[in-house]
């Protein structure tokens, strides 16, 4: 099976006039349905990696964290439930982004993907394939997806990185990488919780000041 980096480069970065156009996304808008088709048998891990990229990378990706977070929440819940093949509502399958924007994200991600591919291999497979392991990974992805959905600065990047690493482990049944992803997810949970507590506490302080003034 071809590496993820090679598949993404072939699909997004190969010129549209290439002799092998069967694996090249040539349309101006790339939809989730296109990505599902490209994923093939690696659907859960592949989708988690690709959909978390816009928020995980240090490049501007406004407007994608919330809708992709919703899709990742659906995927995480299905993984936790033990659904063998991801299902997405037709409306979400039609969700798209400009091909040029997707190309920018893929170019930025390829160096990181290739580094991970150098160390990725099947190990501790039970974490990725057992019912309990999938329940744990799906629950972690779901929590991080909820954090991505929140329109609050600071609650998107680290959770997206956690989903990215966890999904990459699922690609090769590499339980060690998925465990590393769970650690990042835990860090993301701590950061998101801290931000929410600070906002709630700060809001309560403002209300108390207003009540005292009147």
CSV table of C-alpha atoms in Angstrom, one decimal:
chain,number,residue,atom,x,y,z
A,1,UNK,CA,0.0,0.0,0.0
A,2,UNK,CA,1.4,3.4,-1.0
A,3,UNK,CA,2.4,5.8,1.7
A,4,UNK,CA,0.0,8.6,2.7
A,5,UNK,CA,2.4,11.3,1.7
A,6,UNK,CA,2.7,9.8,-1.8
A,7,UNK,CA,-1.0,9.4,-2.2
A,8,UNK,CA,-1.7,13.0,-1.2
A,9,UNK,CA,1.1,14.4,-3.4
A,10,UNK,CA,-0.3,12.3,-6.3
A,11,UNK,CA,-3.8,13.5,-5.8
A,12,UNK,CA,-3.3,17.1,-5.0
A,13,UNK,CA,0.0,18.2,-6.5
A,14,UNK,CA,0.4,16.2,-9.7
A,15,UNK,CA,-0.4,18.4,-12.7
A,16,UNK,CA,-3.8,17.8,-14.2
A,17,UNK,CA,-2.3,17.0,-17.6
A,18,UNK,CA,-0.3,14.1,-16.1
A,19,UNK,CA,-0.6,10.8,-18.0
A,20,UNK,CA,-2.0,9.2,-14.9
A,21,UNK,CA,-5.0,11.3,-14.2
A,22,UNK,CA,-7.0,8.6,-12.4
A,23,UNK,CA,-5.6,9.5,-9.0
A,24,UNK,CA,-5.4,13.3,-9.6
A,25,UNK,CA,-8.0,15.7,-8.2
A,26,UNK,CA,-8.4,18.1,-11.1
A,27,UNK,CA,-11.5,20.0,-10.1
A,28,UNK,CA,-11.3,23.5,-8.6
A,29,UNK,CA,-13.2,22.5,-5.5
A,30,UNK,CA,-12.2,19.4,-3.4
A,31,UNK,CA,-15.1,17.8,-1.6
A,32,UNK,CA,-15.2,15.4,1.4
A,33,UNK,CA,-16.7,12.8,-1.0
A,34,UNK,CA,-13.4,13.1,-3.1
A,35,UNK,CA,-11.4,12.6,0.1
A,36,UNK,CA,-13.5,9.6,1.1
A,37,UNK,CA,-12.9,8.0,-2.3
A,38,UNK,CA,-9.2,8.7,-2.1
A,39,UNK,CA,-9.0,7.1,1.4
A,40,UNK,CA,-10.0,3.7,0.2
A,41,UNK,CA,-9.6,1.1,2.9
A,42,UNK,CA,-7.8,3.4,5.3
A,43,UNK,CA,-10.9,5.6,5.9
A,44,UNK,CA,-10.8,6.4,9.6
A,45,UNK,CA,-7.1,7.1,10.0
A,46,UNK,CA,-6.9,8.8,6.6
A,47,UNK,CA,-9.8,11.1,7.2
A,48,UNK,CA,-8.6,12.0,10.7
A,49,UNK,CA,-5.2,13.0,9.4
A,50,UNK,CA,-6.4,14.9,6.4
A,51,UNK,CA,-9.3,16.7,8.1
A,52,UNK,CA,-7.2,17.8,11.1
A,53,UNK,CA,-4.4,19.2,8.9
A,54,UNK,CA,-5.8,22.7,8.3
A,55,UNK,CA,-6.0,23.3,12.1
A,56,UNK,CA,-2.9,21.4,13.1
A,57,UNK,CA,-0.5,23.2,10.8
A,58,UNK,CA,0.9,26.7,11.5
A,59,UNK,CA,-0.7,28.2,8.5
A,60,UNK,CA,-3.9,30.3,8.2
A,61,UNK,CA,-7.0,28.1,7.7
A,62,UNK,CA,-10.0,30.3,8.8
A,63,UNK,CA,-13.4,28.8,8.5
A,64,UNK,CA,-12.4,25.1,8.5
A,65,UNK,CA,-11.9,24.3,12.1
A,66,UNK,CA,-15.6,24.2,13.0
A,67,UNK,CA,-17.0,22.3,10.0
A,68,UNK,CA,-14.1,19.8,9.9
A,69,UNK,CA,-14.4,19.5,13.7
A,70,UNK,CA,-18.0,18.4,13.2
A,71,UNK,CA,-17.0,15.8,10.7
A,72,UNK,CA,-14.2,14.5,13.0
A,73,UNK,CA,-16.7,14.3,15.9
A,74,UNK,CA,-19.0,12.1,13.8
A,75,UNK,CA,-15.9,9.9,12.8
A,76,UNK,CA,-14.7,9.7,16.4
A,77,UNK,CA,-18.2,8.6,17.7
A,78,UNK,CA,-18.4,6.0,14.9
A,79,UNK,CA,-14.9,4.6,15.7
A,80,UNK,CA,-15.8,4.4,19.4
A,81,UNK,CA,-19.1,2.7,18.5
A,82,UNK,CA,-17.3,0.1,16.4
A,83,UNK,CA,-18.7,1.1,13.0
A,84,UNK,CA,-16.5,-0.6,10.4
A,85,UNK,CA,-16.8,2.0,7.6
A,86,UNK,CA,-17.4,5.7,8.2
A,87,UNK,CA,-20.6,7.2,7.1
A,88,UNK,CA,-21.2,11.0,6.5
A,89,UNK,CA,-24.4,12.8,5.8
A,90,UNK,CA,-24.7,13.8,2.1
A,91,UNK,CA,-24.7,17.5,3.1
A,92,UNK,CA,-21.3,17.0,4.8
A,93,UNK,CA,-20.0,14.9,1.9
A,94,UNK,CA,-20.6,17.9,-0.4
A,95,UNK,CA,-18.5,20.2,1.9
A,96,UNK,CA,-15.6,21.6,-0.1
A,97,UNK,CA,-12.5,23.8,-0.1
A,98,UNK,CA,-10.6,25.3,-3.0
A,99,UNK,CA,-8.1,23.0,-4.6
A,100,UNK,CA,-5.4,25.7,-4.3
A,101,UNK,CA,-6.0,25.9,-0.6
A,102,UNK,CA,-5.8,22.2,-0.2
A,103,UNK,CA,-2.5,22.2,-2.2
A,104,UNK,CA,-1.1,24.8,0.2
A,105,UNK,CA,-2.0,22.6,3.2
A,106,UNK,CA,-0.6,19.4,1.6
A,107,UNK,CA,2.7,21.1,0.7
A,108,UNK,CA,3.1,22.3,4.3
A,109,UNK,CA,2.2,18.8,5.7
A,110,UNK,CA,4.3,16.6,3.5
A,111,UNK,CA,7.6,17.1,5.4
A,112,UNK,CA,5.9,16.1,8.7
A,113,UNK,CA,4.1,13.2,7.1
A,114,UNK,CA,7.4,11.8,5.7
A,115,UNK,CA,9.1,12.1,9.0
A,116,UNK,CA,6.4,10.1,10.7
A,117,UNK,CA,6.4,7.5,7.9
A,118,UNK,CA,10.1,6.8,8.6
A,119,UNK,CA,9.2,5.6,12.1
A,120,UNK,CA,5.7,4.2,11.6
A,121,UNK,CA,5.2,0.4,11.5
A,122,UNK,CA,2.7,-2.1,12.8
A,123,UNK,CA,3.2,-2.5,16.6
A,124,UNK,CA,1.0,-2.6,19.7
A,125,UNK,CA,-1.7,-3.3,17.1
A,126,UNK,CA,-4.4,-4.1,19.8
A,127,UNK,CA,-4.5,-0.4,20.6
A,128,UNK,CA,-5.7,0.3,17.1
A,129,UNK,CA,-7.7,-2.8,16.3
A,130,UNK,CA,-9.2,-4.1,19.5
A,131,UNK,CA,-12.7,-3.1,20.6
A,132,UNK,CA,-11.4,-1.4,23.8
A,133,UNK,CA,-8.6,0.4,21.9
A,134,UNK,CA,-11.0,1.8,19.3
A,135,UNK,CA,-13.4,2.9,22.0
A,136,UNK,CA,-10.6,4.8,23.7
A,137,UNK,CA,-9.2,6.4,20.5
A,138,UNK,CA,-12.7,7.3,19.3
A,139,UNK,CA,-13.6,8.9,22.6
A,140,UNK,CA,-10.4,11.0,22.6
A,141,UNK,CA,-10.9,12.1,19.0
A,142,UNK,CA,-14.5,13.0,19.8
A,143,UNK,CA,-13.5,15.2,22.7
A,144,UNK,CA,-10.8,16.9,20.7
A,145,UNK,CA,-13.2,17.5,17.8
A,146,UNK,CA,-15.6,19.2,20.2
A,147,UNK,CA,-12.7,21.5,21.2
A,148,UNK,CA,-12.0,22.2,17.5
A,149,UNK,CA,-15.7,23.2,17.0
A,150,UNK,CA,-15.5,25.8,19.8
A,151,UNK,CA,-15.1,29.3,18.2
A,152,UNK,CA,-12.5,30.2,20.9
A,153,UNK,CA,-8.9,31.0,20.2
A,154,UNK,CA,-6.5,28.5,21.6
A,155,UNK,CA,-8.9,25.5,21.6
A,156,UNK,CA,-8.2,24.3,18.0
A,157,UNK,CA,-4.5,23.7,17.3
A,158,UNK,CA,-3.4,21.3,20.0
A,159,UNK,CA,-6.5,19.2,19.8
A,160,UNK,CA,-6.1,19.0,16.0
A,161,UNK,CA,-2.5,17.9,16.4
A,162,UNK,CA,-3.7,15.2,18.8
A,163,UNK,CA,-6.2,13.9,16.3
A,164,UNK,CA,-3.6,14.1,13.5
A,165,UNK,CA,-1.1,11.9,15.4
A,166,UNK,CA,-3.8,9.5,16.6
A,167,UNK,CA,-5.2,9.1,13.1
A,168,UNK,CA,-1.7,8.5,11.7
A,169,UNK,CA,-1.2,5.6,14.1
A,170,UNK,CA,-4.5,4.1,12.9
A,171,UNK,CA,-3.2,4.2,9.3
A,172,UNK,CA,-0.4,1.7,10.0
A,173,UNK,CA,-1.9,0.0,13.1
A,174,UNK,CA,0.9,1.7,15.0
A,175,UNK,CA,-0.4,1.7,18.6
A,176,UNK,CA,2.7,3.5,19.8
A,177,UNK,CA,2.0,6.5,17.6
A,178,UNK,CA,-1.6,6.4,18.6
A,179,UNK,CA,-0.6,6.4,22.2
A,180,UNK,CA,1.5,9.5,21.6
A,181,UNK,CA,-1.6,11.0,20.0
A,182,UNK,CA,-3.6,10.3,23.1
A,183,UNK,CA,-1.0,12.1,25.2
A,184,UNK,CA,-1.3,15.2,23.0
A,185,UNK,CA,-5.1,14.9,23.2
A,186,UNK,CA,-4.8,14.9,27.0
A,187,UNK,CA,-2.7,18.0,26.8
A,188,UNK,CA,-5.3,19.6,24.5
A,189,UNK,CA,-8.0,18.7,27.0
A,190,UNK,CA,-6.1,20.4,29.8
A,191,UNK,CA,-5.5,23.5,27.7
A,192,UNK,CA,-9.1,23.7,26.5
A,193,UNK,CA,-10.5,23.2,30.0
A,194,UNK,CA,-8.2,25.9,31.4
A,195,UNK,CA,-9.3,28.4,28.7
A,196,UNK,CA,-13.0,27.6,29.4
A,197,UNK,CA,-12.5,27.9,33.2
A,198,UNK,CA,-10.7,31.2,32.7
A,199,UNK,CA,-13.5,32.6,30.5
A,200,UNK,CA,-16.2,31.4,32.9
A,201,UNK,CA,-14.3,32.8,35.9
A,202,UNK,CA,-13.6,36.0,34.1
A,203,UNK,CA,-17.2,36.4,33.1
A,204,UNK,CA,-18.4,35.8,36.6
A,205,UNK,CA,-15.9,38.4,37.9
A,206,UNK,CA,-17.3,41.0,35.5
A,207,UNK,CA,-20.9,40.2,36.5
A,208,UNK,CA,-20.0,40.6,40.2
A,209,UNK,CA,-18.4,43.9,39.5
A,210,UNK,CA,-21.5,45.1,37.6
A,211,UNK,CA,-23.7,44.0,40.4
A,212,UNK,CA,-21.5,45.8,43.0
A,213,UNK,CA,-21.7,49.0,40.9
A,214,UNK,CA,-25.4,49.0,40.8
